[in-house]
Amino acid sequence: MGMRVDIVTLFPEICAPFLNTSILGRAADKGLFEAHCHQLRAYTTNRQNQTDDYPYGGGCGMVLYAQPIADCLRAVAAQAAAQGRAKPHVVFMTAAGKPYTEEDAKRLAACDDLVLVCGHYEGIDQRVIDAFGDEELSIGDYVLTGGELASLVVADSVLRLQPGVLAEEKGYQEESYWDGLLEYPQYTRPEVWEGRAVPPTLLCGNHTKVDAWRAAQSRARTRARRPELYENWCATHPAPIPRWKRAESARLVKTPAQWQAVAEIYRACTGADAGADAPAPAALPQEAQGQGWAFYLHETAANPDAVVAVRHATGEIGWLYVQPAARSQGLGRKLLDFARKKLPEHPAPYLQGVGRHTALYTLCLGMGYTPAPGDGLAGECTLKMVYTRQNETAPE
Ligand code: ADE
């Protein structure tokens, strides 16, 4: 027996056609779920079939009576019980509810019977929500004239997760929000449309390359459009440290030529056009040496391309700069990992002054660093990031 969804509404004529059409309509015809829309007015007991009244305490608008909603919910529960179903899970759709997310969709998709109650006018008598509601959900920070569209949004996002509803089960696993990242851009024929070509990687026929391109697009989009989702994704998806290539090295900076290379990288990264992400340190690299910083210069095939420094006295990591031309290859990750391993005597190495929503911040999140407790709460824009991954704090 498939899932059952009941919608309690003053406007079943809005809800029913949606559930009977397209993908959901076909799935319902196949018996993959059953959906029922209930006319609330049919449960009124007054002569005028009135469903609402003025609010106690005054104010504009009308409030839905508790009684018809309660009686309708009892009738739905009796129908479900007659089918041998579990007690229905009752959700009130209101603008004051908890924000609805894909996580909620996944959770509700596991219900045997889901009942969605649509509010109308100014609201619903709170007592019936308290008595029957398992939760209140809002589909967004805006106010609708009623809960019908909201209940259809929830029904649609829950029902599409039922086995067999989507042609390809894999389909929804790749989509926006499923894994906490937004979906990558999609293209179909023709190859060139009004002068705009499909990105060449998608035509190369190499699935590994296509997957890598799509993953990079997803991350870049999420980072740009939904920084809070991206931060959360980084913190829950530890980034693997790329292997060092044979041509790579990182050496303690000693010679004038090495200091020169460090200064050049620093200038390239903090110059007007490059270092939007980079914190501007108080002093130049060589001066920082006097404050106990040990600098390491990274080279690829004898070509200096990145720098990082550690301070053994305090456990601080800093001065992480990657030449603009050498970015997006995991160098920052390698050097942050390298620097931490240079501080085995410190159980909690840290970075100071990391800007929120910068590449360095999300890099830190993905590598087991978290903002120091209290940091950022007062709206500071730079944070102290402390390495706190439990299972890796032992000296290496
Ligand atoms: N009813 C009115 N506005 C709503 C919203 N944003 N979400 C859910 N139900 C609503």
Coordinates of N, CA, C and O in Angstrom, one line a residue, residues 29 55 61 70 74-75 78 104 108 180 185 239 251 270 297 326 356 359 374:
D29 N -2.4 7.0 -10.6 CA -3.1 6.0 -11.4 C -2.5 4.7 -11.3 O -3.2 3.6 -11.3
P55 N -11.5 37.6 15.2 CA -10.5 37.1 16.2 C -10.8 37.7 17.6 O -11.2 38.9 17.6
G61 N -9.2 40.8 9.7 CA -9.2 39.4 9.1 C -10.1 38.5 10.0 O -10.7 38.9 11.0
A70 N -11.1 20.1 13.4 CA -11.0 18.9 14.3 C -11.8 17.7 13.8 O -11.4 16.6 13.7
R74 N -10.5 14.1 12.4 CA -11.0 12.9 13.1 C -11.5 11.9 12.0 O -11.2 10.7 12.0
A75 N -12.2 12.5 11.0 CA -12.7 11.7 9.9 C -11.6 11.1 9.1 O -11.6 9.9 8.7
A78 N -10.0 8.3 10.9 CA -10.9 7.1 10.9 C -10.7 6.3 9.6 O -10.6 5.1 9.5
D104 N 13.1 18.1 5.4 CA 11.7 17.9 5.8 C 11.0 17.0 4.8 O 10.2 16.1 5.2
L108 N 9.2 13.6 5.8 CA 7.8 13.4 5.7 C 7.5 12.2 4.7 O 6.4 11.6 4.7
G180 N 22.9 18.9 -0.3 CA 23.3 20.2 0.3 C 24.0 21.2 -0.7 O 24.4 22.2 -0.3
P185 N 24.4 23.5 -14.0 CA 23.6 23.9 -15.1 C 23.4 22.8 -16.1 O 24.3 22.0 -16.3
A239 N 37.4 17.7 2.9 CA 38.0 17.7 1.5 C 39.3 16.8 1.6 O 40.1 16.9 2.5
R251 N 59.7 24.3 1.0 CA 61.0 24.4 1.8 C 61.0 25.6 2.7 O 60.4 26.6 2.3
T270 N 47.9 40.0 -2.9 CA 47.3 41.1 -2.1 C 47.2 42.4 -2.9 O 46.7 43.4 -2.4
L297 N 58.1 28.0 1.3 CA 57.8 28.4 -0.1 C 57.5 27.1 -0.9 O 58.3 26.1 -0.8
A326 N 48.0 29.6 -10.1 CA 48.2 28.2 -9.6 C 47.0 27.8 -8.8 O 47.0 26.8 -8.1
R356 N 34.8 35.9 6.8 CA 33.6 35.0 6.5 C 33.3 35.0 5.0 O 33.5 36.0 4.3
A359 N 37.2 32.2 0.3 CA 37.7 30.9 -0.1 C 38.5 30.2 1.1 O 38.4 29.0 1.3
G374 N 32.1 31.6 20.1 CA 31.9 33.0 20.4 C 32.3 33.9 19.2 O 31.7 35.0 19.1

